[in-house]
Amino acid sequence: LYPRLLPLLMGRFQLRQLRIAAPEAYLSLNTKPELKKIPDANLQDTKNIAAILTILHATAGSANVEVTNGLFAFVDQNRTIFGFSGITIQKAGRQKDVFMTARTNFSETFQMQASFDPVYQNTQGTISINGLKPHLLTPYFFPSAALHLTDSKMNLDINFKADRKGNVKASLTSNQATFTLSEKKRQYQFSIKKLIATYIFENGRQELAIDPFEFLSPRFVMSANLTASAPVQNKKPTITLMLTGNDIDVKTMRAIALDLFGDFRLTKKLVRILKSGHVKLLKIGLKGSSLKSLGEGPDNFELSGKIEEGQVLVPNIDWTLNKVYGDVTFKTNLLSGQNIRAHYGALRGHNGTLRFDFK
């Protein structure tokens, strides 16, 4: 602590400079091993942190603040889940902006710039993470997931705002991301050209909206919207995932579906019926009470799309329809087609319907 001399002689304590060397802090997630998830934020903790920041601003508002070689880690069962080391924090004089850099065990570099309003207790800022490796974090957050990230790398920029009530709004941007999804011994690598997303946490409700993004390998365009309702006493939250795809090659998606979801009965039936073609627009809706249960049950999975130049196998009678065009939907175990045009050998059909019962 370096106080200002003149105010001190007049009986007032004002900091000129505050230096903190090698501080260490650990946050215990305090969870059961089989329920590995970060608990919901405690509003009282948020208020306590805000109060501390307010006091610090009052005493060091005009001081230069410097933290060097800091350590902050999230731990569970006496092991570090993810953490920050070599932390440096700088704040110059009366400026509200705080700058932070650190090394992490899940990325190559981490930088943050944030400003805090002590009157309204609002925070806003930016975070830049280079070489982020999400696969190092997903085993902790989603230990029971059927699919796992086994390799991934991306650069991520985040702009965020948070208020005194704990509500958060953030925009996320990533360029040239790669990741590998694995299920048992099967895996598939994806490359994304650019990813833009918006995250909102408000009054317990969460929403993540991902703008249309282009997969480079395999090549297709997709957008996503994930919402989770606020928990209500004695009722599980409702989680909804909506996926929208454009310009999808059926053969490519059949290969991915078999690689990653080949053990599922529904997957086997769908890929047996849909052989090839081009899907101009595909919409998939999933519901559940958790991420793991998304799509479980006939009422929690829906699919609709427009197929062009398709090849469809009619089961039981083993008819193969070629040059199939039309609208396809799947709901409550029923796959149906409307406004169908198709060829069967020398025969031509139009304005037809198809119905396949998956029960």
Short mmCIF file of C-alpha atoms in Angstrom, two decimals:
data_model
loop_
_atom_site.label_atom_id
_atom_site.label_comp_id
_atom_site.label_asym_id
_atom_site.label_seq_id
_atom_site.Cartn_x
_atom_site.Cartn_y
_atom_site.Cartn_z
CA LEU A 1 0.00 0.00 0.00
CA TYR A 2 1.30 3.42 -0.96
CA PRO A 3 -0.91 6.20 0.54
CA ARG A 4 -0.94 9.79 -0.67
CA LEU A 5 1.09 11.86 1.76
CA LEU A 6 -0.81 15.18 1.80
CA PRO A 7 -4.29 13.71 2.41
CA LEU A 8 -2.77 11.46 5.11
CA LEU A 9 -1.36 14.50 6.95
CA MET A 10 -4.86 15.99 6.85
CA GLY A 11 -6.36 12.85 8.38
CA ARG A 12 -7.67 11.29 5.18
CA PHE A 13 -6.47 7.98 3.82
CA GLN A 14 -6.10 7.86 0.05
CA LEU A 15 -4.15 5.29 -1.88
CA ARG A 16 -1.63 6.37 -4.49
CA GLN A 17 -0.66 2.88 -5.48
CA LEU A 18 -1.76 -0.64 -4.57
CA ARG A 19 0.48 -3.57 -5.42
CA ILE A 20 -0.36 -7.20 -4.74
CA ALA A 21 2.22 -9.88 -5.50
CA ALA A 22 1.49 -13.60 -5.99
CA PRO A 23 -2.04 -13.79 -4.52
CA GLU A 24 -3.75 -17.19 -4.60
CA ALA A 25 -7.48 -17.95 -4.56
CA TYR A 26 -9.37 -21.23 -4.90
CA LEU A 27 -13.08 -21.73 -5.48
CA SER A 28 -14.47 -25.12 -4.50
CA LEU A 29 -17.25 -26.32 -6.74
CA ASN A 30 -18.32 -28.63 -3.90
CA THR A 31 -20.20 -31.14 -6.03
CA LYS A 32 -20.74 -34.88 -5.92
CA PRO A 33 -18.53 -36.80 -8.38
CA GLU A 34 -21.55 -38.20 -10.25
CA LEU A 35 -23.15 -34.75 -10.55
CA LYS A 36 -20.29 -32.73 -11.91
CA LYS A 37 -21.72 -29.35 -12.75
CA ILE A 38 -21.10 -25.84 -11.53
CA PRO A 39 -23.83 -24.90 -9.06
CA ASP A 40 -26.10 -21.97 -9.78
CA ALA A 41 -24.67 -18.58 -8.93
CA ASN A 42 -25.49 -17.39 -5.43
CA LEU A 43 -27.05 -13.93 -5.52
CA GLN A 44 -25.73 -13.12 -2.04
CA ASP A 45 -22.19 -13.94 -3.19
CA THR A 46 -22.68 -11.58 -6.14
CA LYS A 47 -23.78 -8.79 -3.77
CA ASN A 48 -20.79 -9.44 -1.48
CA ILE A 49 -18.38 -9.22 -4.39
CA ALA A 50 -20.05 -6.02 -5.57
CA ALA A 51 -19.74 -4.56 -2.05
CA ILE A 52 -16.02 -5.40 -1.96
CA LEU A 53 -15.51 -3.78 -5.37
CA THR A 54 -17.38 -0.69 -4.18
CA ILE A 55 -15.14 -0.40 -1.08
CA LEU A 56 -12.05 -0.95 -3.21
CA HIS A 57 -13.18 1.75 -5.63
CA ALA A 58 -13.80 4.18 -2.76
CA THR A 59 -10.35 3.65 -1.24
CA ALA A 60 -8.37 3.06 -4.39
CA GLY A 61 -10.51 4.82 -6.96
CA SER A 62 -7.74 7.23 -7.94
CA ALA A 63 -4.86 4.84 -7.24
CA ASN A 64 -2.82 2.76 -9.60
CA VAL A 65 -3.61 -0.91 -8.95
CA GLU A 66 -1.27 -3.71 -9.95
CA VAL A 67 -1.51 -7.46 -9.34
CA THR A 68 1.31 -9.75 -10.49
CA ASN A 69 1.78 -13.51 -10.69
CA GLY A 70 -1.68 -14.33 -9.33
CA LEU A 71 -3.38 -17.72 -9.21
CA PHE A 72 -7.11 -18.50 -9.33
CA ALA A 73 -8.45 -22.03 -9.69
CA PHE A 74 -11.76 -23.89 -9.62
CA VAL A 75 -11.21 -27.09 -7.68
CA ASP A 76 -13.27 -30.20 -6.98
CA GLN A 77 -12.26 -33.17 -4.83
CA ASN A 78 -8.86 -31.50 -4.24
CA ARG A 79 -8.03 -31.31 -7.93
CA THR A 80 -7.95 -28.33 -10.27
CA ILE A 81 -10.70 -28.43 -12.88
CA PHE A 82 -9.66 -25.26 -14.65
CA GLY A 83 -7.58 -22.35 -13.50
CA PHE A 84 -5.64 -19.19 -14.23
CA SER A 85 -1.96 -18.67 -13.38
CA GLY A 86 0.53 -15.89 -13.93
CA ILE A 87 -2.35 -13.42 -13.53
CA THR A 88 -1.55 -9.74 -14.04
CA ILE A 89 -4.16 -7.05 -13.35
CA GLN A 90 -3.67 -3.35 -13.98
CA LYS A 91 -5.81 -0.29 -13.32
CA ALA A 92 -4.52 3.23 -13.93
CA GLY A 93 -5.69 6.03 -11.64
CA ARG A 94 -9.36 7.01 -11.85
CA GLN A 95 -9.95 5.03 -15.01
CA LYS A 96 -12.73 2.48 -14.66
CA ASP A 97 -11.09 -0.01 -17.02
CA VAL A 98 -9.26 -3.00 -15.55
CA PHE A 99 -6.90 -5.06 -17.70
CA MET A 100 -6.09 -8.70 -17.00
CA THR A 101 -3.88 -11.30 -18.68
CA ALA A 102 -3.27 -14.88 -17.60
CA ARG A 103 -2.19 -18.35 -18.59
CA THR A 104 -4.78 -21.11 -18.36
CA ASN A 105 -4.91 -24.90 -18.51
CA PHE A 106 -7.55 -24.75 -21.26
CA SER A 107 -6.16 -22.16 -23.71
CA GLU A 108 -2.98 -20.59 -25.04
CA THR A 109 -3.68 -16.98 -23.98
CA PHE A 110 -6.39 -15.19 -21.97
CA GLN A 111 -7.01 -11.43 -21.90
CA MET A 112 -9.82 -9.42 -20.35
CA GLN A 113 -10.75 -5.75 -20.19
CA ALA A 114 -13.63 -4.79 -17.88
CA SER A 115 -15.14 -1.72 -16.27
CA PHE A 116 -17.25 -1.61 -13.13
CA ASP A 117 -19.80 1.08 -12.24
CA PRO A 118 -19.86 1.32 -8.42
CA VAL A 119 -23.09 3.35 -8.42
CA TYR A 120 -25.26 0.99 -10.48
CA GLN A 121 -23.00 -2.03 -9.85
CA ASN A 122 -22.95 -2.91 -13.54
CA THR A 123 -20.02 -4.55 -15.28
CA GLN A 124 -19.14 -4.65 -18.95
CA GLY A 125 -16.10 -5.70 -20.87
CA THR A 126 -14.41 -7.95 -23.41
CA ILE A 127 -12.61 -11.28 -23.17
CA SER A 128 -10.23 -12.67 -25.79
CA ILE A 129 -9.18 -16.31 -25.63
CA ASN A 130 -6.71 -17.65 -28.17
CA GLY A 131 -6.19 -21.37 -28.64
CA LEU A 132 -9.23 -22.30 -26.55
CA LYS A 133 -9.53 -26.09 -26.13
CA PRO A 134 -13.15 -26.85 -25.13
CA HIS A 135 -12.48 -30.61 -24.97
CA LEU A 136 -10.45 -30.03 -21.79
CA LEU A 137 -13.57 -28.66 -20.05
CA THR A 138 -16.46 -30.74 -21.43
CA PRO A 139 -15.64 -33.97 -19.47
CA TYR A 140 -16.31 -32.04 -16.26
CA PHE A 141 -19.48 -30.22 -17.35
CA PHE A 142 -20.97 -33.13 -19.34
CA PRO A 143 -19.51 -36.36 -17.88
CA SER A 144 -22.44 -38.54 -18.95
CA ALA A 145 -22.81 -37.26 -22.50
CA ALA A 146 -23.05 -39.91 -25.22
CA LEU A 147 -20.81 -37.77 -27.44
CA HIS A 148 -17.49 -36.33 -26.33
CA LEU A 149 -15.15 -33.72 -27.71
CA THR A 150 -11.78 -35.43 -28.03
CA ASP A 151 -9.93 -32.62 -29.77
CA SER A 152 -10.81 -28.98 -30.39
CA LYS A 153 -9.27 -25.57 -30.90
CA MET A 154 -10.74 -22.13 -31.49
CA ASN A 155 -10.17 -18.43 -30.91
CA LEU A 156 -13.01 -16.79 -28.99
CA ASP A 157 -13.91 -13.11 -28.45
CA ILE A 158 -16.63 -12.23 -25.93
CA ASN A 159 -18.35 -8.90 -25.25
CA PHE A 160 -20.39 -9.00 -22.05
CA LYS A 161 -22.61 -6.93 -19.76
CA ALA A 162 -23.81 -7.90 -16.28
CA ASP A 163 -26.09 -6.08 -13.84
CA ARG A 164 -26.39 -6.14 -10.05
CA LYS A 165 -29.09 -8.84 -10.23
CA GLY A 166 -26.76 -11.28 -11.93
CA ASN A 167 -28.35 -10.98 -15.37
CA VAL A 168 -25.81 -11.39 -18.17
CA LYS A 169 -25.83 -10.62 -21.89
CA ALA A 170 -22.90 -11.61 -24.08
CA SER A 171 -21.98 -11.83 -27.74
CA LEU A 172 -19.45 -14.44 -28.86
CA THR A 173 -17.39 -14.59 -32.05
CA SER A 174 -15.02 -17.31 -33.22
CA ASN A 175 -13.02 -17.69 -36.43
CA GLN A 176 -11.81 -20.97 -37.89
CA ALA A 177 -12.78 -23.47 -35.18
CA THR A 178 -12.04 -27.19 -35.40
CA PHE A 179 -13.32 -29.97 -33.18
CA THR A 180 -13.71 -33.74 -33.14
CA LEU A 181 -16.82 -35.51 -31.86
CA SER A 182 -16.39 -39.09 -30.66
CA GLU A 183 -18.77 -41.85 -29.64
CA LYS A 184 -17.06 -45.02 -28.42
CA LYS A 185 -14.57 -45.88 -31.20
CA ARG A 186 -16.19 -43.66 -33.84
CA GLN A 187 -15.29 -40.03 -34.40
CA TYR A 188 -15.78 -37.19 -36.84
CA GLN A 189 -13.89 -33.92 -37.33
CA PHE A 190 -15.64 -30.64 -38.11
CA SER A 191 -14.23 -27.30 -39.22
CA ILE A 192 -16.19 -24.06 -38.89
CA LYS A 193 -15.34 -20.92 -40.86
CA LYS A 194 -16.95 -18.37 -38.51
CA LEU A 195 -19.22 -18.62 -35.49
CA ILE A 196 -21.33 -15.77 -34.05
CA ALA A 197 -23.55 -16.34 -31.02
CA THR A 198 -25.55 -14.47 -28.37
CA TYR A 199 -25.98 -15.64 -24.78
CA ILE A 200 -28.62 -14.26 -22.37
CA PHE A 201 -29.11 -15.16 -18.72
CA GLU A 202 -32.09 -13.28 -17.28
CA ASN A 203 -34.16 -14.08 -14.19
CA GLY A 204 -32.98 -17.67 -14.24
CA ARG A 205 -33.79 -18.27 -17.92
CA GLN A 206 -30.94 -18.97 -20.32
CA GLU A 207 -30.77 -18.69 -24.09
CA LEU A 208 -27.94 -19.33 -26.52
CA ALA A 209 -28.60 -18.32 -30.14
CA ILE A 210 -26.00 -19.21 -32.79
CA ASP A 211 -26.19 -17.36 -36.11
CA PRO A 212 -25.95 -19.40 -39.32
CA PHE A 213 -22.43 -20.76 -39.57
CA GLU A 214 -20.67 -22.69 -42.32
CA PHE A 215 -19.03 -26.04 -41.77
CA LEU A 216 -15.99 -26.30 -44.02
CA SER A 217 -15.67 -30.06 -43.64
CA PRO A 218 -18.20 -31.50 -44.17
CA ARG A 219 -19.67 -28.51 -46.04
CA PHE A 220 -23.10 -27.28 -44.96
CA VAL A 221 -24.69 -24.32 -43.15
CA MET A 222 -26.41 -24.53 -39.75
CA SER A 223 -27.84 -22.32 -36.98
CA ALA A 224 -28.94 -23.24 -33.46
CA ASN A 225 -31.04 -21.95 -30.58
CA LEU A 226 -30.83 -23.45 -27.09
CA THR A 227 -33.14 -22.29 -24.28
CA ALA A 228 -33.47 -23.44 -20.69
CA SER A 229 -36.40 -22.29 -18.57
CA ALA A 230 -35.89 -21.00 -15.06
CA PRO A 231 -36.16 -23.79 -12.44
CA VAL A 232 -39.54 -23.84 -10.65
CA GLN A 233 -40.08 -25.47 -7.29
CA ASN A 234 -40.85 -29.22 -7.67
CA LYS A 235 -40.60 -28.97 -11.47
CA LYS A 236 -37.66 -29.77 -13.71
CA PRO A 237 -36.54 -27.08 -16.15
CA THR A 238 -37.48 -27.42 -19.80
CA ILE A 239 -34.61 -27.38 -22.28
CA THR A 240 -35.28 -26.85 -25.97
CA LEU A 241 -32.78 -27.12 -28.83
CA MET A 242 -33.70 -25.99 -32.34
CA LEU A 243 -31.29 -26.75 -35.19
CA THR A 244 -31.66 -25.36 -38.71
CA GLY A 245 -29.51 -26.60 -41.58
CA ASN A 246 -29.18 -25.50 -45.19
CA ASP A 247 -27.65 -27.11 -48.28
CA ILE A 248 -27.06 -30.52 -46.71
CA ASP A 249 -25.88 -33.55 -48.68
CA VAL A 250 -27.82 -36.60 -47.50
CA LYS A 251 -24.98 -39.08 -48.16
CA THR A 252 -22.57 -37.02 -46.05
CA MET A 253 -25.03 -36.71 -43.18
CA ARG A 254 -25.84 -40.44 -43.37
CA ALA A 255 -22.16 -41.21 -42.86
CA ILE A 256 -21.93 -38.82 -39.90
CA ALA A 257 -25.15 -40.18 -38.35
CA LEU A 258 -23.91 -43.76 -38.64
CA ASP A 259 -20.48 -42.87 -37.21
CA LEU A 260 -21.81 -40.96 -34.23
CA PHE A 261 -25.35 -42.28 -33.61
CA GLY A 262 -25.23 -45.70 -35.28
CA ASP A 263 -26.32 -47.56 -32.15
CA PHE A 264 -29.68 -45.79 -32.02
CA ARG A 265 -32.67 -47.62 -33.52
CA LEU A 266 -34.10 -44.41 -34.98
CA THR A 267 -30.83 -43.61 -36.75
CA LYS A 268 -30.67 -47.04 -38.36
CA LYS A 269 -34.22 -46.72 -39.70
CA LEU A 270 -33.77 -43.18 -41.03
CA VAL A 271 -30.52 -43.91 -42.87
CA ARG A 272 -32.04 -47.10 -44.33
CA ILE A 273 -34.93 -45.13 -45.83
CA LEU A 274 -33.09 -41.93 -46.88
CA LYS A 275 -30.30 -43.01 -49.23
CA SER A 276 -29.15 -39.84 -50.98
CA GLY A 277 -30.22 -36.41 -52.16
CA HIS A 278 -29.93 -32.77 -51.22
CA VAL A 279 -31.78 -31.12 -48.32
CA LYS A 280 -32.38 -27.45 -49.06
CA LEU A 281 -33.77 -26.73 -45.58
CA LEU A 282 -33.72 -28.95 -42.48
CA LYS A 283 -35.20 -28.18 -39.05
CA ILE A 284 -34.72 -30.37 -35.97
CA GLY A 285 -36.42 -29.76 -32.63
CA LEU A 286 -35.35 -31.47 -29.40
CA LYS A 287 -36.84 -31.20 -25.90
CA GLY A 288 -35.88 -32.56 -22.50
CA SER A 289 -35.35 -31.79 -18.83
CA SER A 290 -31.54 -31.90 -19.24
CA LEU A 291 -28.97 -31.81 -22.01
CA LYS A 292 -28.53 -35.57 -21.66
CA SER A 293 -32.27 -36.26 -22.10
CA LEU A 294 -32.75 -34.01 -25.16
CA GLY A 295 -34.78 -35.83 -27.78
CA GLU A 296 -35.63 -38.82 -25.60
CA GLY A 297 -39.19 -40.04 -26.13
CA PRO A 298 -41.41 -39.78 -29.24
CA ASP A 299 -42.85 -36.40 -28.23
CA ASN A 300 -39.44 -34.76 -27.77
CA PHE A 301 -38.02 -35.11 -31.29
CA GLU A 302 -39.27 -33.42 -34.46
CA LEU A 303 -37.79 -33.06 -37.92
CA SER A 304 -38.88 -31.27 -41.09
CA GLY A 305 -37.15 -30.58 -44.36
CA LYS A 306 -37.29 -30.09 -48.11
CA ILE A 307 -35.56 -32.79 -50.13
CA GLU A 308 -34.36 -32.54 -53.73
CA GLU A 309 -32.99 -35.22 -56.07
CA GLY A 310 -33.55 -37.73 -53.28
CA GLN A 311 -33.38 -41.50 -53.23
CA VAL A 312 -35.81 -43.17 -50.82
CA LEU A 313 -36.21 -46.86 -49.99
CA VAL A 314 -39.74 -47.99 -49.22
CA PRO A 315 -39.26 -50.70 -46.54
CA ASN A 316 -40.97 -54.09 -46.52
CA ILE A 317 -41.62 -53.98 -50.28
CA ASP A 318 -38.06 -52.72 -51.02
CA TRP A 319 -39.06 -50.17 -53.65
CA THR A 320 -36.46 -47.55 -54.40
CA LEU A 321 -37.85 -44.15 -55.42
CA ASN A 322 -35.48 -41.86 -57.34
CA LYS A 323 -35.46 -38.11 -58.08
CA VAL A 324 -37.61 -37.50 -55.02
CA TYR A 325 -38.73 -33.92 -54.36
CA GLY A 326 -41.03 -32.73 -51.56
CA ASP A 327 -41.63 -31.82 -47.93
CA VAL A 328 -40.62 -34.36 -45.27
CA THR A 329 -41.60 -34.37 -41.57
CA PHE A 330 -40.91 -36.71 -38.66
CA LYS A 331 -42.99 -36.46 -35.49
CA THR A 332 -44.16 -38.91 -32.82
CA ASN A 333 -42.55 -41.88 -34.61
CA LEU A 334 -44.17 -41.03 -37.96
CA LEU A 335 -42.11 -40.09 -41.03
CA SER A 336 -44.31 -38.53 -43.69
CA GLY A 337 -43.85 -36.80 -47.03
CA GLN A 338 -46.12 -34.26 -48.68
CA ASN A 339 -46.20 -32.82 -52.22
CA ILE A 340 -43.95 -35.66 -53.32
CA ARG A 341 -42.63 -35.99 -56.88
CA ALA A 342 -40.67 -39.18 -57.63
CA HIS A 343 -39.57 -41.72 -60.23
CA TYR A 344 -39.95 -45.48 -59.92
CA GLY A 345 -38.38 -47.08 -62.93
CA ALA A 346 -40.29 -45.73 -65.94
CA LEU A 347 -43.14 -44.52 -63.76
CA ARG A 348 -43.54 -40.85 -62.74
CA GLY A 349 -45.57 -39.60 -59.82
CA HIS A 350 -46.45 -36.15 -58.43
CA ASN A 351 -48.48 -34.55 -55.61
CA GLY A 352 -48.07 -37.79 -53.68
CA THR A 353 -47.74 -38.63 -49.98
CA LEU A 354 -45.51 -41.06 -48.06
CA ARG A 355 -45.98 -42.43 -44.55
CA PHE A 356 -43.58 -44.62 -42.57
CA ASP A 357 -44.51 -45.74 -39.05
CA PHE A 358 -41.44 -46.14 -36.79
CA LYS A 359 -43.28 -47.67 -33.82
#
